[in-house]
Structure formats: structure tokens, C-alpha cells
Amino acid sequence: MYIDTHAHLDDEQFRHEPVEELLKRAGEKNVRYIIAPAVGTESAAKLMEIAEQFPNVYFAAGIHAHDALSFFEKEYVTLKKMLAHPKAVAVGEVGLDYFYNFSPRSMQIHVLRRFVRLSLITGKPLILHCRDAEQDLYDILKEENGKLTGVIHCFSGNEEWAKRFLDLGFYLGFTGAVTFKNSEHTRNVVATVPSDRILTETDAPYMTPAPFRKIKPNEPAFIPVIADKIAEVKGIDSVEAAGIFVENAEKCFNIKLS
Ligand SMILES: [Zn+2]
């Protein structure tokens, strides 16, 4: 069986069909569990509802780096409350995006720090977004050395950064990017990451793996394509790898999947 540790089930690209359909297709591919990270307060509320409805869906609550500028304290209070929900497994997604810079960097850092505190208060791991911002993200996490855990999702840094985040105790999430022809860089990084620190994720509806890349939005049913590619890069048996990746998610998010 497989797990998708990062699927935006509430994304508007999925609005043309009920969530049941996505979950059904995932189930047919043996993708039995899904973690859905929020990009804001409204998003978290929707995902909480989905998680209440479907036993195999968990959610995370946070504010995306893109929206740091429009973050209000009252949202922090709401998200904190949501994190007490039994299906809330992580704080996220939160982080830094210096590629798009949709919000000023100082605001992104401010908001990230608030949610790092929230991770410490709630004891729930972080789902982190990081684009061209490894140094600042690392410095912020390093301040709490040893007390934080979680995942740098859709990891796009180099081998050196991978090692540094692993040393801090974080997992690294890999998406359909591992299947892209021009992503030798990502495969080289995957090759250096120990199998027991890798999480499988789609980042659906984005990052559709090859050969479906230009054909349709990404969805949890594509996880086996990603997991198999990672196994191939690591030179391990794909069935064994799938088991390891599920175990990693159990450890990272402190959940017991059967
Ligand atoms: Zn995401």
C-alpha cells in the first residue's frame, strides 16, 4: 500500500468532481492514505470536513507562504483550535517562497516563526514549503535544534541542503518531479537521501508525473508512479520501498496506519 503525504484535495482544479472519485481512483491503485495540507484558514476548514467524512484522509492546518501578507492573528487562533482535531496531523503547509515572493520576505519569516511556535506548542510536526529559501528556513528551524520535526515537502534543494535538513531531524518529500526528464538534479538528491527519511507525495493537482504530465492534473492515484521511480533511483525493490515510505509517514506524522 501507499500514502500520499501531500495532496491539495480542496484545490479548485478538483471542483468538477466529488472527492469520493479521487479517493476511489487512489484506492484502486492501493493509495490507502492521504494527508491534505491547508493553504489558509478556509482551506483548513474544508479539509477538516473532508477528513471527518473519510477515515483515510488526514489534514494539516497552516498558512501558505504566498499568503503571509494577508495573515491575521484571528486566523492563528482558528488554526490553533483546528489543530486539536484528532485528524489534524501537522502544522502546514507553511514556509518560505523566495521564487515568487508573493508576500514580502519579512512577512513570510514572521508568519513562519508563529507556526514554528505552534508546532512546538501542539507537538505536531511541520509541513514546510521551501523555494529558493533554504538558508533562511534552515536558520529558523535550527534555532529550535532538536525540538522540531516534520517534512520539507517537494524538496528542491541540492544534496548539501538535503543533508543539513536531515541532520535537523526532518524528512524530505518527493513528488512527480523525480520522473521528469529534465530533473536529473532531483534524482541525484534522492540517491543521497536514506530510504527511511523519504516521504512520497503528489502535491496534487501540481507536479503530475511523467508520462501524464501534460495530460491531466496530478492526483493521489499517481503515487505508485512516484514511489516506484524513487525505489528505482535508490535501487531497492518497489514493494519493499512502498512499505518503508508508509512507515516513514507513520513516524513523521505520529499516526498508526493499518
Ligand atoms: Zn503544497
Short mmCIF file of C-alpha atoms and ligand atoms in Angstrom, two decimals:
data_model
loop_
_atom_site.label_atom_id
_atom_site.label_comp_id
_atom_site.label_asym_id
_atom_site.label_seq_id
_atom_site.Cartn_x
_atom_site.Cartn_y
_atom_site.Cartn_z
CA MET A 1 0.00 0.00 0.00
CA TYR A 2 0.94 3.64 -0.48
CA ILE A 3 0.40 7.03 1.11
CA ASP A 4 0.16 10.47 -0.44
CA THR A 5 1.55 12.82 2.21
CA HIS A 6 0.70 15.99 0.30
CA ALA A 7 -2.45 16.42 -1.79
CA HIS A 8 -4.47 19.64 -2.01
CA LEU A 9 -7.86 17.93 -2.06
CA ASP A 10 -9.62 21.28 -1.74
CA ASP A 11 -7.94 22.80 -4.80
CA GLU A 12 -10.30 24.36 -7.31
CA GLN A 13 -8.92 22.13 -10.06
CA PHE A 14 -10.69 19.25 -8.29
CA ARG A 15 -14.03 21.03 -8.01
CA HIS A 16 -15.52 19.41 -11.09
CA GLU A 17 -15.88 16.09 -9.31
CA PRO A 18 -16.64 14.85 -5.80
CA VAL A 19 -13.69 13.96 -3.54
CA GLU A 20 -15.07 10.39 -3.46
CA GLU A 21 -13.99 9.94 -7.07
CA LEU A 22 -10.39 10.98 -6.35
CA LEU A 23 -10.28 8.69 -3.33
CA LYS A 24 -11.81 5.84 -5.28
CA ARG A 25 -9.20 6.06 -8.04
CA ALA A 26 -6.47 6.30 -5.38
CA GLY A 27 -7.85 3.21 -3.63
CA GLU A 28 -7.80 1.28 -6.90
CA LYS A 29 -4.04 1.96 -7.05
CA ASN A 30 -3.65 0.93 -3.41
CA VAL A 31 -3.02 4.51 -2.27
CA ARG A 32 -4.80 3.99 1.01
CA TYR A 33 -3.99 7.16 2.96
CA ILE A 34 -3.87 10.84 2.12
CA ILE A 35 -2.64 13.84 4.07
CA ALA A 36 -4.16 17.10 2.85
CA PRO A 37 -2.28 20.26 3.83
CA ALA A 38 -4.14 23.56 4.05
CA VAL A 39 -3.05 26.78 2.36
CA GLY A 40 -5.15 29.01 4.63
CA THR A 41 -7.94 29.11 7.19
CA GLU A 42 -10.79 28.47 4.76
CA SER A 43 -8.82 25.68 3.14
CA ALA A 44 -8.18 24.08 6.55
CA ALA A 45 -11.89 24.20 7.41
CA LYS A 46 -12.77 22.45 4.15
CA LEU A 47 -10.11 19.79 4.64
CA MET A 48 -11.21 19.19 8.22
CA GLU A 49 -14.68 18.45 6.88
CA ILE A 50 -13.26 16.03 4.30
CA ALA A 51 -11.13 14.33 6.97
CA GLU A 52 -14.21 13.90 9.15
CA GLN A 53 -16.05 12.30 6.28
CA PHE A 54 -13.33 9.90 5.11
CA PRO A 55 -11.41 7.74 7.60
CA ASN A 56 -8.31 7.50 5.36
CA VAL A 57 -7.87 11.27 4.96
CA TYR A 58 -5.90 13.37 7.44
CA PHE A 59 -5.31 17.10 7.28
CA ALA A 60 -2.86 19.81 8.29
CA ALA A 61 -3.62 23.42 9.20
CA GLY A 62 -1.48 26.39 8.22
CA ILE A 63 -1.00 29.47 6.02
CA HIS A 64 0.93 29.20 2.76
CA ALA A 65 3.99 31.42 2.35
CA HIS A 66 2.26 33.05 -0.63
CA ASP A 67 -0.46 34.40 1.67
CA ALA A 68 1.70 35.56 4.56
CA LEU A 69 0.84 39.17 3.75
CA SER A 70 -2.86 38.67 4.44
CA PHE A 71 -2.36 36.76 7.67
CA PHE A 72 -4.33 37.95 10.68
CA GLU A 73 -3.96 36.98 14.32
CA LYS A 74 -7.54 35.74 14.47
CA GLU A 75 -6.64 33.13 11.86
CA TYR A 76 -3.85 31.91 14.07
CA VAL A 77 -6.39 31.35 16.85
CA THR A 78 -8.75 29.49 14.49
CA LEU A 79 -5.99 27.29 13.07
CA LYS A 80 -4.67 26.54 16.55
CA LYS A 81 -8.14 25.31 17.53
CA MET A 82 -8.33 23.13 14.40
CA LEU A 83 -5.00 21.54 15.28
CA ALA A 84 -6.65 19.98 18.34
CA HIS A 85 -8.81 17.90 15.95
CA PRO A 86 -7.95 14.18 16.11
CA LYS A 87 -7.44 14.06 12.31
CA ALA A 88 -5.09 17.09 12.29
CA VAL A 89 -1.65 15.54 11.96
CA ALA A 90 0.56 18.53 11.17
CA VAL A 91 1.07 22.29 11.07
CA GLY A 92 1.13 23.27 7.42
CA GLU A 93 1.69 24.00 4.90
CA VAL A 94 3.85 26.89 5.98
CA GLY A 95 7.23 28.10 4.79
CA LEU A 96 9.15 30.47 2.59
CA ASP A 97 8.92 31.13 -1.13
CA TYR A 98 11.63 33.45 -2.47
CA PHE A 99 10.97 32.38 -6.05
CA TYR A 100 7.57 34.03 -6.39
CA ASN A 101 7.83 36.45 -3.45
CA PHE A 102 4.04 36.92 -3.45
CA SER A 103 4.42 38.19 0.10
CA PRO A 104 7.38 40.27 1.35
CA ARG A 105 10.13 38.12 2.83
CA SER A 106 9.92 39.78 6.23
CA MET A 107 6.21 38.85 6.45
CA GLN A 108 6.91 35.28 5.32
CA ILE A 109 9.52 34.93 8.05
CA HIS A 110 7.25 36.45 10.68
CA VAL A 111 4.39 34.08 9.86
CA LEU A 112 6.67 31.06 9.63
CA ARG A 113 8.04 31.78 13.09
CA ARG A 114 4.49 31.92 14.51
CA PHE A 115 3.75 28.48 13.11
CA VAL A 116 7.06 27.05 14.25
CA ARG A 117 5.99 28.08 17.76
CA LEU A 118 2.62 26.47 17.14
CA SER A 119 4.34 23.23 16.17
CA LEU A 120 6.21 23.32 19.48
CA ILE A 121 3.05 24.13 21.47
CA THR A 122 0.89 21.46 19.82
CA GLY A 123 3.63 18.86 19.41
CA LYS A 124 2.50 18.38 15.77
CA PRO A 125 5.14 18.20 13.02
CA LEU A 126 5.62 20.85 10.32
CA ILE A 127 4.83 20.51 6.63
CA LEU A 128 7.21 23.03 5.09
CA HIS A 129 7.25 24.68 1.71
CA CYS A 130 10.66 25.98 0.63
CA ARG A 131 11.51 27.58 -2.67
CA ASP A 132 14.91 29.24 -3.09
CA ALA A 133 14.90 29.94 0.65
CA GLU A 134 16.94 27.11 2.17
CA GLN A 135 19.28 29.31 4.19
CA ASP A 136 16.56 31.31 5.98
CA LEU A 137 14.40 28.22 6.56
CA TYR A 138 17.35 26.32 7.93
CA ASP A 139 18.34 29.15 10.29
CA ILE A 140 14.80 29.40 11.70
CA LEU A 141 14.49 25.64 12.25
CA LYS A 142 17.99 25.42 13.65
CA GLU A 143 17.10 27.87 16.43
CA GLU A 144 14.90 25.12 17.92
CA ASN A 145 17.52 22.49 17.29
CA GLY A 146 16.25 19.03 18.05
CA LYS A 147 12.77 20.04 19.18
CA LEU A 148 11.12 20.20 15.76
CA THR A 149 10.27 17.58 13.21
CA GLY A 150 8.29 17.29 10.00
CA VAL A 151 8.92 17.36 6.28
CA ILE A 152 10.40 19.71 3.71
CA HIS A 153 7.83 18.93 1.08
CA CYS A 154 8.53 18.84 -2.67
CA PHE A 155 12.21 19.15 -1.83
CA SER A 156 14.05 21.16 -4.49
CA GLY A 157 17.32 21.97 -2.74
CA ASN A 158 20.71 20.45 -3.51
CA GLU A 159 22.43 17.47 -1.85
CA GLU A 160 24.15 19.65 0.72
CA TRP A 161 20.89 21.20 1.88
CA ALA A 162 19.25 17.79 1.93
CA LYS A 163 21.90 16.59 4.34
CA ARG A 164 21.56 19.65 6.56
CA PHE A 165 17.77 19.31 6.86
CA LEU A 166 18.11 15.58 7.50
CA ASP A 167 20.61 16.36 10.26
CA LEU A 168 18.00 18.63 11.85
CA GLY A 169 15.67 15.61 12.01
CA PHE A 170 13.40 16.43 9.07
CA TYR A 171 12.05 14.12 6.37
CA LEU A 172 12.19 15.11 2.71
CA GLY A 173 9.14 14.82 0.45
CA PHE A 174 9.48 13.98 -3.23
CA THR A 175 6.88 14.43 -5.96
CA GLY A 176 6.37 13.62 -9.64
CA ALA A 177 9.44 15.77 -10.29
CA VAL A 178 11.52 12.60 -9.82
CA THR A 179 10.02 11.33 -13.09
CA PHE A 180 10.69 14.44 -15.21
CA LYS A 181 13.21 14.05 -17.97
CA ASN A 182 14.97 17.30 -17.03
CA SER A 183 15.06 16.56 -13.28
CA GLU A 184 18.36 14.71 -13.06
CA HIS A 185 19.11 17.13 -10.23
CA THR A 186 16.20 15.81 -8.12
CA ARG A 187 17.10 12.17 -8.80
CA ASN A 188 20.70 12.86 -7.75
CA VAL A 189 19.43 14.28 -4.47
CA VAL A 190 17.06 11.32 -3.92
CA ALA A 191 20.01 8.98 -4.41
CA THR A 192 21.75 10.54 -1.40
CA VAL A 193 18.76 10.55 0.98
CA PRO A 194 18.39 7.45 3.20
CA SER A 195 15.23 5.49 2.31
CA ASP A 196 13.92 5.81 5.85
CA ARG A 197 13.79 9.61 5.55
CA ILE A 198 11.82 9.88 2.30
CA LEU A 199 8.12 10.70 2.06
CA THR A 200 6.05 10.13 -1.08
CA GLU A 201 3.76 12.92 -2.16
CA THR A 202 1.93 14.14 -5.24
CA ASP A 203 1.48 17.84 -4.36
CA ALA A 204 -1.69 17.33 -6.42
CA PRO A 205 -3.04 18.99 -8.50
CA TYR A 206 0.51 20.16 -9.35
CA MET A 207 3.63 18.22 -10.37
CA THR A 208 1.94 15.46 -12.39
CA PRO A 209 4.46 12.66 -13.00
CA ALA A 210 5.57 11.62 -16.48
CA PRO A 211 4.12 10.36 -18.79
CA PHE A 212 0.85 12.02 -17.66
CA ARG A 213 2.46 15.40 -17.17
CA LYS A 214 0.78 17.48 -19.85
CA ILE A 215 -2.37 15.39 -19.99
CA LYS A 216 -4.13 15.88 -16.64
CA PRO A 217 -3.89 17.41 -13.18
CA ASN A 218 -1.97 15.38 -10.64
CA GLU A 219 -3.95 13.25 -8.18
CA PRO A 220 -3.24 10.79 -5.35
CA ALA A 221 -3.73 7.79 -7.71
CA PHE A 222 -0.34 8.68 -9.27
CA ILE A 223 1.63 7.93 -6.10
CA PRO A 224 2.77 4.45 -7.24
CA VAL A 225 4.45 6.03 -10.30
CA ILE A 226 6.40 8.34 -7.97
CA ALA A 227 7.17 5.70 -5.32
CA ASP A 228 8.37 3.22 -7.96
CA LYS A 229 10.67 5.82 -9.51
CA ILE A 230 12.19 6.66 -6.13
CA ALA A 231 12.69 2.92 -5.47
CA GLU A 232 14.39 2.59 -8.85
CA VAL A 233 16.73 5.51 -8.11
CA LYS A 234 17.54 4.00 -4.70
CA GLY A 235 18.00 0.57 -6.23
CA ILE A 236 15.52 -1.11 -3.91
CA ASP A 237 12.58 -3.39 -4.54
CA SER A 238 9.41 -1.36 -5.21
CA VAL A 239 7.19 -3.36 -2.84
CA GLU A 240 9.72 -3.07 -0.04
CA ALA A 241 10.12 0.65 -0.77
CA ALA A 242 6.36 1.26 -0.60
CA GLY A 243 6.32 -0.31 2.88
CA ILE A 244 9.23 1.83 4.02
CA PHE A 245 7.59 5.03 2.75
CA VAL A 246 4.35 4.28 4.62
CA GLU A 247 6.33 3.55 7.78
CA ASN A 248 8.20 6.85 7.37
CA ALA A 249 4.89 8.73 7.19
CA GLU A 250 3.66 6.94 10.31
CA LYS A 251 6.76 8.06 12.19
CA CYS A 252 6.81 11.59 10.81
CA PHE A 253 3.14 12.30 11.49
CA ASN A 254 2.79 10.11 14.55
CA ILE A 255 -0.07 8.04 13.13
CA LYS A 256 -0.73 4.33 13.02
CA LEU A 257 -1.87 3.14 9.58
CA SER A 258 -3.13 -0.40 9.23
ZN ZN B 1 1.52 22.13 -1.29
#
